Amino acid sequence: MPSVPGPSGEDHQPHSQAATETPPTEEPHWLTPVEDRAWRSWIAASARLFSNIERDLRRDSDLTFDDYEVLVRLSETPGRRMRLSRLASEVNQSPSRLSQRLDRLGARGMVGRVRCEEDRRGFWAELTPYGLATLEEAAPHHLRSVRANLIDRLSPGEIEDLARILGRLAREIPKAT
């Protein structure tokens, strides 16, 4: 067995592992300098991007980014409604968090809940005419913000690369449960 420094700096032999002890953890696979730069750049850029878009949505439309995503998803579905469980999955929110968001959007008249006729246990989230009008009014402002903060800062080739890379990650990274 190799010797390792002891608490006072002297070498000592580690204890042999008993069958009930947890095996030593594997040495971390540290990031290379390029990997570290990519990771840290992603953190900084995504935080700034979402912060700026959130600020612009609140200022221009009195919506949060998450509010906007819910309204968009509902607007893109047939009948402008979606089962709550599917909507939660699509906007990557827990059912309880989505329920709170729908309560707030419902209080503002943008979304309603409709009992599902097929099974009588589930509910649909349904975009109201006022919610659709709010989304249609917010969309041009949101688009300007997305362009200013992301799209117009990249070349067409970089946009294609970003779409390919992030699309693959979105498909491959499992959703948190």
XYZ file of C-alpha atoms in Angstrom:
177
model
C 0.000 0.000 0.000
C 1.401 3.481 -0.767
C 2.210 5.744 2.129
C 0.334 9.021 2.524
C 1.114 12.090 4.620
C -0.397 11.892 8.085
C -1.990 14.748 10.027
C 1.395 15.969 11.287
C 3.127 15.520 7.928
C 4.787 12.124 8.590
C 4.155 9.249 6.211
C 1.875 6.502 7.385
C 0.144 3.536 5.866
C -3.625 3.997 5.334
C -5.895 1.599 7.144
C -7.089 -1.302 5.085
C -10.709 -0.894 4.067
C -13.211 -2.928 5.981
C -16.060 -4.404 3.948
C -18.523 -1.880 5.436
C -16.463 1.242 4.671
C -17.218 3.404 1.676
C -14.484 3.070 -0.971
C -12.387 6.180 -1.542
C -13.879 8.582 -4.040
C -12.358 8.835 -7.457
C -10.093 11.811 -8.094
C -12.120 14.610 -9.749
C -11.770 14.856 -13.515
C -10.798 18.534 -13.514
C -11.696 20.735 -16.454
C -8.991 21.623 -18.922
C -8.294 25.355 -19.313
C -10.411 25.458 -22.488
C -13.265 23.489 -20.831
C -13.106 25.776 -17.790
C -13.209 28.870 -20.007
C -16.202 27.455 -21.918
C -18.050 26.600 -18.687
C -17.416 29.942 -17.007
C -18.250 31.849 -20.182
C -21.535 29.929 -20.481
C -22.419 30.801 -16.869
C -21.648 34.501 -17.329
C -23.281 34.843 -20.750
C -26.455 32.913 -19.889
C -26.898 34.783 -16.591
C -26.539 38.150 -18.334
C -28.745 37.089 -21.236
C -31.619 35.924 -19.037
C -31.233 38.864 -16.664
C -31.400 41.370 -19.520
C -34.333 39.654 -21.228
C -36.193 39.388 -17.905
C -35.567 43.089 -17.218
C -36.798 44.058 -20.687
C -39.934 41.887 -20.451
C -40.832 43.329 -17.051
C -40.223 46.901 -18.223
C -41.963 46.610 -21.591
C -44.761 44.117 -20.855
C -45.028 43.559 -17.092
C -44.288 39.853 -17.662
C -41.559 37.619 -16.320
C -39.591 35.366 -18.643
C -41.458 32.363 -17.188
C -44.833 34.090 -17.701
C -43.929 34.752 -21.318
C -42.875 31.126 -21.880
C -46.195 29.827 -20.519
C -48.171 32.202 -22.747
C -46.087 31.257 -25.814
C -46.481 27.505 -25.230
C -50.233 27.843 -24.819
C -50.528 30.048 -27.904
C -48.786 27.417 -30.039
C -51.085 24.511 -29.167
C -54.410 23.590 -30.785
C -57.234 25.277 -28.939
C -54.622 27.345 -27.070
C -54.736 24.936 -24.157
C -52.536 22.211 -22.723
C -52.680 19.632 -19.932
C -50.995 21.006 -16.826
C -48.571 18.077 -16.572
C -47.398 18.543 -20.162
C -47.114 22.317 -19.749
C -45.021 21.886 -16.590
C -42.688 19.579 -18.487
C -42.430 21.889 -21.497
C -41.585 24.975 -19.444
C -39.350 22.948 -17.116
C -41.225 23.812 -13.917
C -42.511 21.629 -11.128
C -46.284 21.149 -11.075
C -46.550 23.206 -7.872
C -44.460 26.058 -9.268
C -46.490 26.049 -12.477
C -49.701 26.051 -10.442
C -48.563 29.183 -8.597
C -47.632 30.847 -11.905
C -51.021 29.959 -13.387
C -52.719 31.402 -10.296
C -50.891 34.708 -10.865
C -51.590 34.724 -14.615
C -55.206 33.739 -13.909
C -55.622 36.615 -11.463
C -54.540 38.922 -14.294
C -57.068 37.325 -16.671
C -54.464 35.786 -19.007
C -54.943 32.071 -18.349
C -57.806 29.942 -17.154
C -58.054 26.356 -15.906
C -60.555 24.017 -17.488
C -61.421 20.558 -16.180
C -60.411 17.853 -18.627
C -63.594 16.238 -19.948
C -61.823 12.997 -20.922
C -60.802 11.900 -17.438
C -62.428 14.486 -15.086
C -59.309 14.374 -12.890
C -56.931 16.551 -14.868
C -57.010 20.162 -15.911
C -56.097 22.145 -18.972
C -54.382 25.520 -18.833
C -56.103 27.689 -21.414
C -54.914 30.972 -22.874
C -57.629 33.634 -22.664
C -58.240 36.247 -25.368
C -56.692 38.824 -23.020
C -53.654 36.558 -22.520
C -53.249 36.222 -26.276
C -53.542 40.009 -26.729
C -50.947 40.521 -23.989
C -48.602 38.058 -25.699
C -49.120 39.688 -29.112
C -48.309 43.078 -27.601
C -45.231 41.742 -25.749
C -43.787 39.736 -28.654
C -42.232 42.607 -30.676
C -40.531 43.994 -27.544
C -39.307 40.523 -26.580
C -38.001 39.902 -30.094
C -36.035 43.184 -30.005
C -34.505 42.120 -26.681
C -33.571 38.637 -27.941
C -31.989 40.177 -31.041
C -30.102 42.859 -29.097
C -28.845 40.494 -26.424
C -28.074 37.407 -28.517
C -28.901 37.055 -32.205
C -27.416 40.307 -33.529
C -24.170 39.652 -31.629
C -23.464 36.467 -33.616
C -22.665 35.697 -37.231
C -25.029 33.435 -39.187
C -22.499 30.598 -38.843
C -22.262 31.094 -35.080
C -26.048 31.032 -34.813
C -26.133 27.732 -36.715
C -23.415 26.313 -34.435
C -25.218 27.522 -31.325
C -28.535 26.063 -32.510
C -26.867 22.723 -33.248
C -24.949 22.546 -29.967
C -27.736 23.738 -27.697
C -30.319 21.650 -29.557
C -28.246 18.533 -28.924
C -27.775 19.432 -25.259
C -31.513 20.089 -24.850
C -32.238 16.619 -26.253
C -29.529 14.804 -24.286
C -29.560 16.402 -20.838
C -32.243 14.744 -18.716
C -34.785 16.997 -17.054
C -34.431 17.313 -13.309
C -37.091 15.393 -11.419
